[in-house]
Amino acid sequence: MLSPSAALGTGFSRISVIGLGLIGSSLLLAIREAMPTVTLIGHDASPDVRETARRLKLADAITDTAGAAVADADLVILCVPVRAMADVAASIRDDLPPEAIISDVGSCKAEILASLTAALPHHRVIPAHPVAGTENSGPEAGFASLFTGRWCIITPPAEADPAAVARIADLWREVGALVETMDAAHHDLVLAVTSHLPHLIAYTIVGTASDLEDVTRSEVIKYSAGGFRDFTRIAASDPTMWRDVFLSNKDAVLEMLQRFSEDLSALQRAIRWNDGDALFNLFTRTRAIRRSIIEEGQDDPAPDFGRSHP
Amino acid sequence: MLSPSAALGTGFSRISVIGLGLIGSSLLLAIREAMPTVTLIGHDASPDVRETARRLKLADAITDTAGAAVADADLVILCVPVRAMADVAASIRDDLPPEAIISDVGSCKAEILASLTAALPHHRVIPAHPVAGTENSGPEAGFASLFTGRWCIITPPAEADPAAVARIADLWREVGALVETMDAAHHDLVLAVTSHLPHLIAYTIVGTASDLEDVTRSEVIKYSAGGFRDFTRIAASDPTMWRDVFLSNKDAVLEMLQRFSEDLSALQRAIRWNDGDALFNLFTRTRAIRRSIIEEGQDDPAPDFGRSHP
């Protein structure tokens, strides 16, 4: 059953965003555009980021402490690295209104759900994860349309207040996202393969290419259009964020990594033994997934991601 | 020393392109645009492709046999899969004018240089590799600006006629490419890391993601914007072309694959043992390469490859 206020949009009148990187700043801009009457309060632990956020007018107020940001808020969204969530939650506990809903945007959910629930046992904690981003970081990288057409996964605890879940879902729909709900453990398994493993692989190959003796760094850069450059985009993502993701979602990442390594060994063997059919069969199979991703609107149909060819 | 004709542009008056896929068709369109007075002849082994090429008016004539395409040509460029090069070379031998230069666009050069030289011992063979492409295949995928700002690597044999090398270099410059010369073995090592290994990794991870029991294919597609979708573009590349590349450049690919696997194992160990510093250090180091690639004009500076965010 929806609460009366939810019937009038999301029903939030004062939203606080803690952490003003790419996602936090994009979320503020997107809410401002979709729900102009909502009061927006922001905070970031870094004085430089706060100054930039004020200059960019990302919110109605940017506070110097997290506690000041959440006083009077009816929704607080934590947009900090996964392993910083627990400390931030503890730091706002005394200032948080009892009726406020707590959410976040972290990339792994089981650990966050546990730590936020432990830190704020008397509040409604409704974690969420918008599957969207770019390789850029910081408050200047944000833009209002980042979430348009992307999925946001909500991972409520079993005993969550359905009205609170519905309001969080409405908020994400308001900023253009598609919404799905699943349990935190399944989320972490799904994202291990669609996001965490790809990042780990990209970081690895860029590292491997940097460390060669017989191929210079300049050659790697010049001839990167052969495929390598695609990996460098992801490998330019925020180091703190991704360190935390891999440590927080360790079990699922190690499981996916093990499967990937087995599959890679099988291909390596096919190359060594000139098994062209095995290669051809895999390479044919993988084309279909690309088509589905484009058909479902999750990537640009233009060749080469729509990169400009001057 | 340049030949007199090279001083007047590339000096080619009749160019044949054998193989009318993405690269062959793009090359015809690019030469037409840059050098409108050159006569262009095309051929493809597939009747369907020939029909499409005629409909698209990719050349002045599309011939039904490779032999007919090369009669009277002063340059023949083979744009067929790497392992089809030797057979095509043998099939044109009897019709090839003695003065014609033979080139190609294959992704690995040592094997091609050897097989073309063996098949056409009395001709000037000057292999080349434009490091450019998209995930699309076939004559309808071609476009004239594909090579603009991309590198083309020429790998002449040690005893090559310098005038012939200069004319091939001029041709690629005319269609917008930057030109570099190196020996075939070094080319194969460089491209193993900037192109072949990335393709192998992309094919592998897309295969791994297709084969999970606890995560559905629909989930993989829906949440692919977390990073996975970047890999699916490369993994949609032409299966025949890439099967041949891996078998032809086996030694260099296996060497790079071994290095990659070692580096991946090291990261796996860092995750298992919670070594956040090792992860953070690598993730910081890899950002610099992305910046260099953008500074040198080898990728789009816009976030997310310039993908549209509606």
Coordinates of C-alpha atoms in Angstrom, one line a residue:
Chain A
M1 CA 0.0 0.0 0.0
L2 CA 1.4 3.4 -0.9
S3 CA 1.5 6.1 1.7
P4 CA -0.6 9.2 0.9
S5 CA 2.5 11.3 0.3
A6 CA 3.9 8.7 -2.2
A7 CA 0.8 9.2 -4.2
L8 CA 2.0 12.7 -4.8
G9 CA 5.3 11.8 -6.4
T10 CA 8.0 10.4 -4.2
G11 CA 6.8 12.5 -1.2
F12 CA 10.4 13.6 -0.3
S13 CA 10.7 17.2 0.5
R14 CA 14.3 17.4 1.8
I15 CA 17.0 15.0 0.4
S16 CA 20.6 14.9 1.6
V17 CA 23.4 13.5 -0.5
I18 CA 26.6 12.5 1.3
G19 CA 29.6 12.1 -1.1
L20 CA 29.7 14.4 -4.1
G21 CA 31.6 12.4 -6.7
L22 CA 30.3 11.4 -10.1
I23 CA 27.2 9.6 -8.8
G24 CA 26.4 12.0 -6.0
S25 CA 26.7 15.1 -8.1
S26 CA 24.8 13.5 -11.0
L27 CA 22.0 12.5 -8.6
L28 CA 21.7 16.0 -7.3
L29 CA 21.5 17.4 -10.8
A30 CA 19.0 14.8 -11.9
I31 CA 16.7 15.3 -8.8
R32 CA 16.9 19.1 -9.3
E33 CA 15.8 18.7 -12.9
A34 CA 13.0 16.1 -12.2
M35 CA 11.8 17.5 -8.9
P36 CA 12.6 21.2 -8.7
T37 CA 10.6 21.8 -5.4
V38 CA 12.7 19.3 -3.4
T39 CA 15.3 20.9 -1.1
L40 CA 18.7 19.4 -1.7
I41 CA 21.5 19.3 0.8
G42 CA 25.0 18.0 0.0
H43 CA 28.1 17.2 1.9
D44 CA 31.5 15.7 1.1
A45 CA 34.4 14.9 3.4
S46 CA 36.8 16.9 1.2
P47 CA 36.9 20.7 1.6
D48 CA 38.0 21.0 -2.1
V49 CA 35.0 19.0 -3.3
R50 CA 32.7 21.1 -1.1
E51 CA 34.0 24.2 -2.6
T52 CA 33.6 22.9 -6.1
A53 CA 30.1 21.8 -5.3
R54 CA 29.2 25.2 -4.0
R55 CA 30.6 26.9 -7.1
L56 CA 28.6 24.5 -9.3
K57 CA 25.5 25.1 -7.2
L58 CA 24.9 21.3 -7.0
A59 CA 22.5 21.8 -4.0
D60 CA 20.6 24.4 -2.1
A61 CA 23.2 24.1 0.6
I62 CA 26.6 22.3 1.0
T63 CA 27.3 21.7 4.7
D64 CA 30.7 21.4 6.3
T65 CA 29.7 18.3 8.3
A66 CA 27.7 15.2 7.5
G67 CA 25.6 15.7 10.6
A68 CA 24.5 19.2 9.5
A69 CA 23.5 17.8 6.1
V70 CA 21.1 15.2 7.4
A71 CA 19.3 17.2 10.1
D72 CA 15.7 17.6 9.0
A73 CA 16.2 15.3 5.9
D74 CA 13.5 12.8 5.1
L75 CA 15.9 10.9 2.8
V76 CA 19.7 10.5 3.0
I77 CA 21.6 8.9 0.2
L78 CA 25.1 7.8 0.8
C79 CA 27.3 8.1 -2.3
V80 CA 30.7 7.3 -0.8
P81 CA 33.1 4.4 -1.5
V82 CA 31.6 1.1 -0.3
R83 CA 34.0 0.7 2.7
A84 CA 33.4 4.2 3.9
M85 CA 29.6 3.6 4.3
A86 CA 29.8 2.3 7.9
D87 CA 31.8 5.3 9.2
V88 CA 29.6 7.8 7.5
A89 CA 26.5 6.1 8.9
A90 CA 27.9 6.3 12.4
S91 CA 28.8 9.9 11.9
I92 CA 25.3 10.9 11.1
R93 CA 23.4 8.8 13.6
D94 CA 22.9 11.4 16.2
D95 CA 21.6 14.0 13.8
L96 CA 19.4 11.8 11.7
P97 CA 15.6 12.4 12.2
P98 CA 13.9 9.1 13.3
E99 CA 11.6 9.1 10.3
A100 CA 14.4 9.6 7.7
I101 CA 15.0 6.8 5.1
I102 CA 18.6 5.9 4.5
S103 CA 19.7 4.7 1.0
D104 CA 23.0 4.5 -0.9
V105 CA 24.4 3.9 -4.4
G106 CA 27.1 1.4 -3.6
S107 CA 28.2 -1.3 -6.2
C108 CA 28.0 -4.2 -3.7
K109 CA 25.0 -4.6 -1.4
A110 CA 25.3 -7.5 1.1
E111 CA 28.1 -5.9 3.1
I112 CA 26.5 -2.4 2.9
L113 CA 23.1 -3.6 4.0
A114 CA 24.7 -5.3 7.0
S115 CA 26.9 -2.4 8.0
L116 CA 24.2 0.3 7.5
T117 CA 21.7 -1.8 9.4
A118 CA 24.2 -2.3 12.2
A119 CA 25.1 1.4 12.4
L120 CA 21.5 2.6 12.2
P121 CA 19.4 -0.1 13.8
H122 CA 16.3 2.1 14.3
H123 CA 16.1 3.6 10.8
R124 CA 14.6 2.3 7.6
V125 CA 17.6 1.3 5.4
I126 CA 16.8 0.7 1.7
P127 CA 20.0 0.2 -0.3
A128 CA 20.0 0.8 -4.0
H129 CA 22.5 0.6 -6.9
P130 CA 22.1 2.6 -10.1
V131 CA 24.1 0.6 -12.7
A132 CA 25.4 3.7 -14.5
G133 CA 28.6 5.7 -14.6
T134 CA 31.5 7.0 -16.7
E135 CA 35.2 6.7 -16.2
N136 CA 35.4 10.2 -14.8
S137 CA 35.3 11.0 -11.1
G138 CA 34.5 14.0 -8.9
P139 CA 31.8 16.7 -8.7
E140 CA 32.6 18.2 -12.1
A141 CA 32.0 14.9 -13.9
G142 CA 28.3 14.7 -12.9
F143 CA 25.5 15.2 -15.3
A144 CA 21.7 15.0 -15.0
S145 CA 21.0 12.4 -17.6
L146 CA 23.5 9.8 -16.3
F147 CA 20.7 7.5 -15.1
T148 CA 18.3 7.8 -18.1
G149 CA 17.4 4.4 -19.4
R150 CA 19.8 2.6 -17.0
W151 CA 18.7 0.1 -14.4
C152 CA 18.7 0.8 -10.7
I153 CA 18.6 -2.2 -8.4
I154 CA 17.0 -1.9 -5.0
T155 CA 18.0 -4.5 -2.4
P156 CA 15.7 -4.1 0.6
P157 CA 16.2 -6.2 3.7
A158 CA 13.5 -8.9 4.1
E159 CA 11.6 -6.9 6.8
A160 CA 11.7 -3.6 4.9
D161 CA 8.8 -1.2 5.0
P162 CA 7.1 -1.6 1.6
A163 CA 6.1 2.0 1.5
A164 CA 9.7 3.1 1.9
V165 CA 10.8 0.7 -0.9
A166 CA 8.1 2.1 -3.2
R167 CA 9.3 5.7 -2.5
I168 CA 12.9 4.9 -3.3
A169 CA 11.8 3.1 -6.5
D170 CA 9.7 6.2 -7.4
L171 CA 12.7 8.5 -6.8
W172 CA 14.9 6.5 -9.3
R173 CA 12.1 6.4 -11.8
E174 CA 11.7 10.1 -11.5
V175 CA 15.4 10.6 -12.5
G176 CA 14.9 8.4 -15.6
A177 CA 16.0 4.9 -14.3
L178 CA 14.4 1.6 -14.8
V179 CA 13.9 -0.2 -11.4
E180 CA 14.4 -3.8 -10.3
T181 CA 14.3 -5.3 -6.9
M182 CA 16.3 -8.3 -5.8
D183 CA 18.0 -9.6 -2.6
A184 CA 21.5 -8.3 -1.8
A185 CA 23.3 -11.6 -2.3
H186 CA 21.9 -12.2 -5.8
H187 CA 22.7 -8.6 -6.7
D188 CA 26.3 -9.2 -5.7
L189 CA 26.6 -12.3 -7.9
V190 CA 25.0 -10.6 -10.9
L191 CA 27.2 -7.5 -10.6
A192 CA 30.3 -9.6 -10.1
V193 CA 29.9 -10.7 -13.7
T194 CA 28.4 -7.6 -15.4
S195 CA 30.6 -5.0 -13.7
H196 CA 33.3 -6.2 -11.2
L197 CA 35.0 -8.9 -13.3
P198 CA 35.1 -6.6 -16.4
H199 CA 36.8 -3.9 -14.3
L200 CA 39.3 -6.3 -12.9
I201 CA 40.1 -7.7 -16.3
A202 CA 40.5 -4.2 -17.7
Y203 CA 42.8 -3.0 -14.9
T204 CA 44.9 -6.2 -15.4
I205 CA 45.4 -5.9 -19.1
V206 CA 46.3 -2.3 -18.9
G207 CA 48.8 -3.2 -16.3
T208 CA 50.2 -6.1 -18.4
A209 CA 50.6 -3.7 -21.4
S210 CA 52.5 -1.2 -19.2
D211 CA 55.0 -3.7 -18.1
L212 CA 56.5 -5.1 -21.3
E213 CA 60.2 -5.0 -22.1
D214 CA 60.0 -5.4 -25.9
V215 CA 57.1 -3.2 -26.7
T216 CA 57.3 0.5 -25.7
R217 CA 54.6 2.4 -23.9
S218 CA 54.5 4.7 -26.9
E219 CA 53.7 1.8 -29.2
V220 CA 51.0 0.6 -26.9
I221 CA 49.4 4.1 -27.0
K222 CA 49.8 4.6 -30.8
Y223 CA 48.3 1.3 -31.8
S224 CA 45.6 1.1 -29.1
A225 CA 42.8 1.5 -31.6
G226 CA 43.2 -2.2 -32.4
G227 CA 41.1 -2.9 -29.3
F228 CA 43.2 -2.0 -26.3
R229 CA 41.9 1.5 -25.9
D230 CA 38.4 0.1 -25.1
F231 CA 39.8 -1.4 -21.9
T232 CA 41.6 1.8 -20.8
R233 CA 38.4 3.6 -20.4
I234 CA 37.2 1.3 -17.6
A235 CA 40.7 1.1 -16.2
A236 CA 40.6 4.9 -15.7
S237 CA 37.8 4.5 -13.1
D238 CA 38.2 5.7 -9.5
P239 CA 40.8 3.6 -7.7
T240 CA 39.4 4.0 -4.2
M241 CA 35.9 3.0 -5.3
W242 CA 37.1 -0.1 -7.1
R243 CA 39.5 -1.2 -4.4
D244 CA 36.6 -1.2 -2.0
V245 CA 34.3 -3.1 -4.4
F246 CA 36.7 -6.0 -4.9
L247 CA 37.3 -6.3 -1.1
S248 CA 33.7 -6.0 -0.3
N249 CA 32.4 -8.5 -2.9
K250 CA 35.3 -10.8 -2.5
D251 CA 33.6 -14.2 -2.7
A252 CA 31.5 -13.5 -5.8
V253 CA 34.4 -11.8 -7.6
L254 CA 36.7 -14.7 -6.8
E255 CA 34.1 -17.2 -8.1
M256 CA 33.7 -15.3 -11.4
L257 CA 37.4 -14.9 -11.7
Q258 CA 37.9 -18.6 -11.4
R259 CA 35.4 -19.3 -14.1
F260 CA 36.9 -16.7 -16.4
S261 CA 40.4 -18.2 -15.8
E262 CA 39.2 -21.7 -16.7
D263 CA 37.6 -20.4 -19.9
L264 CA 40.7 -18.5 -20.8
S265 CA 42.9 -21.6 -20.3
A266 CA 40.6 -23.5 -22.6
L267 CA 41.0 -20.8 -25.3
Q268 CA 44.8 -20.8 -24.8
R269 CA 44.9 -24.5 -25.3
A270 CA 42.8 -24.2 -28.5
I271 CA 45.3 -21.7 -29.9
R272 CA 48.3 -23.8 -28.9
W273 CA 46.8 -26.9 -30.6
N274 CA 45.4 -25.0 -33.6
D275 CA 41.8 -25.8 -32.8
G276 CA 40.3 -23.3 -35.1
D277 CA 36.8 -24.7 -34.8
A278 CA 36.7 -24.2 -31.0
L279 CA 37.7 -20.5 -31.5
F280 CA 35.2 -20.0 -34.3
N281 CA 32.4 -21.5 -32.3
L282 CA 32.9 -19.3 -29.3
F283 CA 33.4 -16.2 -31.5
T284 CA 30.1 -16.8 -33.2
R285 CA 28.2 -17.4 -30.0
T286 CA 29.4 -14.1 -28.4
R287 CA 28.0 -12.0 -31.2
A288 CA 24.4 -12.7 -30.1
I289 CA 24.8 -11.1 -26.7
R290 CA 25.9 -7.8 -28.2
R291 CA 22.8 -7.7 -30.4
S292 CA 20.5 -8.3 -27.3
I293 CA 22.2 -5.5 -25.4
I294 CA 21.6 -3.1 -28.2
E295 CA 18.0 -4.3 -28.7
E296 CA 17.3 -3.7 -25.0
G297 CA 18.6 -0.2 -25.2
Q298 CA 21.6 -0.8 -23.0
D299 CA 24.2 0.3 -25.5
D300 CA 24.5 2.7 -28.5
P301 CA 23.6 0.9 -31.7
A302 CA 26.2 3.1 -33.7
P303 CA 29.4 1.3 -34.6
D304 CA 32.4 1.8 -32.3
F305 CA 30.1 3.1 -29.5
G306 CA 29.3 6.0 -31.7
R307 CA 32.8 7.3 -31.4
S308 CA 33.5 10.3 -33.7
H309 CA 35.3 9.4 -36.9
P310 CA 36.4 12.8 -38.0
Chain B
M1 CA 64.6 8.3 -53.6
L2 CA 61.0 8.8 -54.8
S3 CA 60.1 7.6 -58.3
P4 CA 58.9 10.4 -60.6
S5 CA 55.3 9.1 -60.4
A6 CA 55.4 9.1 -56.6
A7 CA 56.1 12.8 -56.8
L8 CA 52.7 13.2 -58.4
G9 CA 50.7 11.7 -55.6
T10 CA 50.9 8.0 -55.2
G11 CA 51.2 7.3 -58.9
F12 CA 48.7 4.5 -58.9
S13 CA 46.2 4.7 -61.7
R14 CA 44.4 1.3 -61.3
I15 CA 43.9 -0.3 -57.9
S16 CA 42.3 -3.6 -57.2
V17 CA 40.9 -4.6 -53.8
I18 CA 40.2 -8.3 -53.2
G19 CA 37.9 -8.9 -50.3
L20 CA 35.1 -6.4 -49.7
G21 CA 34.4 -6.6 -46.0
L22 CA 34.6 -3.7 -43.6
I23 CA 38.2 -2.9 -44.4
G24 CA 38.1 -3.5 -48.2
S25 CA 34.9 -1.5 -48.7
S26 CA 36.1 1.3 -46.5
L27 CA 39.4 1.5 -48.4
L28 CA 37.6 1.7 -51.7
L29 CA 35.4 4.5 -50.4
A30 CA 38.4 6.3 -48.9
I31 CA 40.5 6.1 -52.1
R32 CA 37.5 7.2 -54.2
E33 CA 37.2 10.3 -52.0
A34 CA 40.9 11.1 -51.8
M35 CA 41.9 10.2 -55.3
P36 CA 38.9 10.4 -57.6
T37 CA 40.8 9.8 -60.8
V38 CA 42.1 6.4 -59.8
T39 CA 40.2 3.4 -61.4
L40 CA 39.0 1.0 -58.7
I41 CA 38.3 -2.7 -59.3
G42 CA 36.9 -4.9 -56.6
H43 CA 36.3 -8.6 -56.1
D44 CA 34.9 -10.8 -53.4
A45 CA 34.7 -14.6 -53.3
S46 CA 31.0 -14.4 -52.2
P47 CA 28.4 -13.7 -54.9
D48 CA 26.2 -12.0 -52.4
V49 CA 28.9 -9.6 -51.3
R50 CA 29.7 -8.8 -55.0
E51 CA 26.0 -8.0 -55.6
T52 CA 26.0 -5.7 -52.6
A53 CA 29.2 -4.1 -53.7
R54 CA 27.7 -3.4 -57.1
R55 CA 24.6 -1.9 -55.6
L56 CA 26.7 0.3 -53.4
K57 CA 28.9 1.3 -56.3
L58 CA 32.0 0.6 -54.2
A59 CA 34.2 0.5 -57.3
D60 CA 34.2 1.2 -61.1
A61 CA 33.9 -2.5 -61.6
I62 CA 33.2 -5.6 -59.4
T63 CA 34.6 -8.7 -61.2
D64 CA 33.4 -12.2 -60.8
T65 CA 36.9 -13.6 -60.5
A66 CA 40.0 -12.5 -58.6
G67 CA 42.1 -12.9 -61.8
A68 CA 39.9 -10.5 -63.8
A69 CA 40.2 -7.9 -61.0
V70 CA 44.0 -7.8 -61.1
A71 CA 44.6 -7.7 -64.8
D72 CA 46.1 -4.3 -65.7
A73 CA 46.2 -3.3 -62.0
D74 CA 49.3 -1.4 -60.7
L75 CA 48.4 -2.1 -57.1
V76 CA 46.5 -5.0 -55.6
I77 CA 45.4 -4.9 -52.0
L78 CA 44.3 -8.2 -50.4
C79 CA 41.6 -7.6 -47.7
V80 CA 40.7 -11.2 -46.9
P81 CA 41.1 -13.1 -43.6
V82 CA 44.8 -13.8 -42.8
R83 CA 44.7 -17.5 -43.6
A84 CA 43.0 -16.9 -46.9
M85 CA 45.8 -14.7 -48.2
A86 CA 48.0 -17.5 -49.6
D87 CA 45.2 -19.0 -51.7
V88 CA 44.1 -15.7 -53.1
A89 CA 47.7 -14.8 -54.0
A90 CA 48.0 -18.1 -55.9
S91 CA 44.7 -17.5 -57.7
I92 CA 45.8 -14.2 -59.1
R93 CA 49.4 -15.1 -60.0
D94 CA 48.8 -15.8 -63.7
D95 CA 46.8 -12.6 -64.3
L96 CA 49.0 -10.2 -62.3
P97 CA 51.0 -7.7 -64.3
P98 CA 54.7 -8.0 -63.6
E99 CA 55.1 -4.4 -62.4
A100 CA 52.1 -4.6 -60.0
I101 CA 52.7 -4.0 -56.3
I102 CA 51.0 -6.4 -53.9
S103 CA 49.9 -5.3 -50.5
D104 CA 47.3 -6.3 -47.9
V105 CA 45.6 -5.2 -44.6
G106 CA 46.0 -8.3 -42.4
S107 CA 46.3 -8.0 -38.7
C108 CA 49.5 -10.2 -38.4
K109 CA 52.3 -9.7 -40.7
A110 CA 55.1 -12.3 -40.4
E111 CA 53.1 -15.2 -41.7
I112 CA 51.5 -13.1 -44.4
L113 CA 54.8 -11.7 -45.6
A114 CA 56.2 -15.3 -45.9
S115 CA 53.1 -16.7 -47.7
L116 CA 52.7 -13.8 -50.1
T117 CA 56.4 -13.8 -51.0
A118 CA 56.3 -17.5 -51.5
A119 CA 53.2 -17.3 -53.7
L120 CA 54.4 -14.3 -55.7
P121 CA 58.2 -14.6 -55.8
H122 CA 58.7 -12.2 -58.7
H123 CA 56.5 -9.4 -57.5
R124 CA 57.0 -6.6 -55.0
V125 CA 55.2 -7.5 -51.8
I126 CA 54.7 -4.7 -49.4
P127 CA 52.4 -5.7 -46.5
A128 CA 50.6 -3.2 -44.4
H129 CA 48.1 -3.1 -41.5
P130 CA 45.8 -0.2 -40.8
V131 CA 45.0 -0.3 -37.1
A132 CA 41.4 0.6 -37.5
G133 CA 38.0 -1.0 -37.5
T134 CA 34.6 -1.4 -35.9
E135 CA 32.7 -4.4 -34.7
N136 CA 30.7 -4.5 -37.9
S137 CA 31.5 -6.7 -40.9
G138 CA 30.7 -6.8 -44.6
P139 CA 30.5 -4.3 -47.5
E140 CA 27.7 -2.3 -46.0
A141 CA 29.7 -1.6 -42.8
G142 CA 32.4 0.4 -44.7
F143 CA 32.8 4.2 -44.5
A144 CA 35.4 6.5 -46.0
S145 CA 36.7 8.1 -42.8
L146 CA 37.6 4.8 -41.0
F147 CA 41.3 5.4 -41.4
T148 CA 41.4 9.1 -40.5
G149 CA 43.9 9.7 -37.7
R150 CA 44.6 6.0 -37.2
W151 CA 48.0 4.4 -37.7
C152 CA 48.9 2.2 -40.6
I153 CA 51.9 0.0 -40.1
I154 CA 53.9 -1.0 -43.1
T155 CA 56.1 -4.1 -42.7
P156 CA 58.3 -4.3 -45.9
P157 CA 60.7 -7.2 -46.3
A158 CA 64.4 -6.4 -45.8
E159 CA 65.1 -6.3 -49.5
A160 CA 62.0 -4.2 -50.4
D161 CA 62.1 -1.6 -53.2
P162 CA 62.1 1.8 -51.3
A163 CA 60.1 3.4 -54.0
A164 CA 57.3 0.8 -53.7
V165 CA 57.3 1.3 -49.9
A166 CA 57.0 5.1 -50.3
R167 CA 54.1 4.7 -52.7
I168 CA 52.2 2.4 -50.3
A169 CA 52.9 4.9 -47.4
D170 CA 51.6 7.8 -49.6
L171 CA 48.5 5.9 -50.4
W172 CA 47.7 5.4 -46.7
R173 CA 48.5 9.1 -46.0
E174 CA 46.1 10.1 -48.8
V175 CA 43.2 8.2 -47.1
G176 CA 44.0 10.0 -43.8
A177 CA 46.2 7.5 -41.9
L178 CA 49.4 8.1 -40.0
V179 CA 52.1 5.8 -41.3
E180 CA 54.8 3.9 -39.4
T181 CA 57.3 1.2 -40.7
M182 CA 58.6 -1.7 -38.7
D183 CA 59.6 -5.3 -39.2
A184 CA 56.9 -7.9 -39.3
A185 CA 58.0 -9.8 -36.2
H186 CA 58.0 -6.7 -34.1
H187 CA 54.6 -5.7 -35.5
D188 CA 53.2 -9.0 -34.4
L189 CA 54.5 -8.6 -30.9
V190 CA 53.0 -5.1 -30.6
L191 CA 49.7 -6.0 -32.0
A192 CA 49.5 -9.1 -29.8
V193 CA 49.1 -6.7 -26.9
T194 CA 47.3 -3.8 -28.3
S195 CA 44.8 -5.8 -30.3
H196 CA 44.9 -9.6 -30.2
L197 CA 45.0 -10.1 -26.5
P198 CA 42.2 -7.6 -25.9
H199 CA 40.0 -9.4 -28.4
L200 CA 40.8 -12.8 -26.8
I201 CA 39.9 -11.5 -23.3
A202 CA 36.7 -9.9 -24.6
Y203 CA 35.6 -13.1 -26.3
T204 CA 36.4 -15.1 -23.2
I205 CA 34.5 -12.9 -20.7
V206 CA 31.4 -12.8 -22.9
G207 CA 31.5 -16.6 -23.1
T208 CA 32.0 -16.8 -19.3
A209 CA 29.0 -14.6 -18.7
S210 CA 26.8 -16.6 -21.1
D211 CA 27.5 -19.9 -19.2
L212 CA 26.4 -19.1 -15.7
E213 CA 23.9 -21.2 -13.8
D214 CA 22.8 -18.7 -11.1
V215 CA 22.7 -15.5 -13.2
T216 CA 20.4 -15.4 -16.2
R217 CA 21.2 -14.2 -19.6
S218 CA 18.6 -11.5 -19.2
E219 CA 20.3 -10.2 -16.1
V220 CA 23.6 -10.1 -17.8
I221 CA 22.1 -8.0 -20.6
K222 CA 20.1 -5.7 -18.3
Y223 CA 23.0 -4.8 -16.1
S224 CA 25.7 -4.7 -18.7
A225 CA 26.1 -1.0 -18.4
G226 CA 28.2 -1.7 -15.3
G227 CA 31.1 -2.4 -17.6
F228 CA 30.4 -5.7 -19.4
R229 CA 28.8 -4.1 -22.4
D230 CA 32.2 -2.5 -23.3
F231 CA 33.6 -6.0 -23.9
T232 CA 30.6 -7.1 -26.0
R233 CA 31.5 -4.7 -28.8
I234 CA 34.8 -6.3 -29.5
A235 CA 33.4 -9.7 -29.0
A236 CA 31.0 -9.0 -31.8
S237 CA 33.9 -8.8 -34.3
D238 CA 34.1 -11.2 -37.3
P239 CA 34.7 -14.8 -36.1
T240 CA 36.6 -15.9 -39.2
M241 CA 39.0 -13.0 -39.2
W242 CA 39.8 -13.5 -35.5
R243 CA 40.1 -17.2 -35.6
D244 CA 42.8 -16.7 -38.3
V245 CA 44.6 -14.0 -36.3
F246 CA 45.0 -16.1 -33.2
L247 CA 46.3 -19.1 -35.2
S248 CA 48.6 -17.0 -37.3
N249 CA 50.1 -15.0 -34.5
K250 CA 50.2 -17.9 -32.1
D251 CA 53.5 -17.4 -30.4
A252 CA 53.1 -13.7 -29.6
V253 CA 49.5 -14.2 -28.5
L254 CA 50.5 -17.1 -26.1
E255 CA 53.3 -15.0 -24.7
M256 CA 51.1 -12.1 -23.9
L257 CA 48.4 -14.4 -22.6
Q258 CA 50.8 -15.9 -20.2
R259 CA 51.8 -12.5 -18.9
F260 CA 48.2 -11.5 -18.5
S261 CA 47.4 -14.7 -16.6
E262 CA 50.2 -14.1 -14.2
D263 CA 49.1 -10.6 -13.6
L264 CA 45.5 -11.7 -13.1
S265 CA 46.6 -14.3 -10.6
A266 CA 48.5 -11.7 -8.6
L267 CA 45.4 -9.6 -8.4
Q268 CA 43.3 -12.6 -7.5
R269 CA 45.7 -13.2 -4.6
A270 CA 45.5 -9.6 -3.5
I271 CA 41.7 -9.8 -3.3
R272 CA 41.8 -13.1 -1.4
W273 CA 44.3 -11.7 1.1
N274 CA 42.6 -8.3 1.4
D275 CA 45.7 -6.5 0.1
G276 CA 43.9 -3.2 -0.7
D277 CA 47.2 -1.3 -1.2
A278 CA 48.2 -3.6 -4.1
L279 CA 44.8 -3.0 -5.8
F280 CA 44.9 0.7 -5.2
N281 CA 48.4 1.0 -6.6
L282 CA 47.6 -0.8 -9.8
F283 CA 44.3 1.1 -10.3
T284 CA 46.1 4.4 -9.9
R285 CA 48.9 3.5 -12.4
T286 CA 46.4 2.4 -15.1
R287 CA 44.7 5.9 -15.3
A288 CA 47.8 7.5 -16.9
I289 CA 47.6 5.3 -20.0
R290 CA 44.1 6.4 -20.8
R291 CA 45.2 10.1 -20.5
S292 CA 48.0 9.5 -23.0
I293 CA 45.8 7.7 -25.5
I294 CA 43.4 10.7 -25.5
E295 CA 46.2 13.2 -25.6
E296 CA 47.6 11.5 -28.7
G297 CA 44.2 11.5 -30.4
Q298 CA 43.7 7.8 -30.4
D299 CA 40.4 7.9 -28.5
D300 CA 37.4 10.2 -28.0
P301 CA 38.0 12.6 -25.0
A302 CA 34.3 12.6 -24.2
P303 CA 33.3 10.4 -21.2
D304 CA 32.0 7.0 -22.0
F305 CA 33.5 7.0 -25.5
G306 CA 31.0 9.8 -26.4
R307 CA 28.1 7.4 -26.1
S308 CA 24.8 9.3 -26.2
H309 CA 23.1 9.8 -22.9
P310 CA 19.5 10.6 -24.0

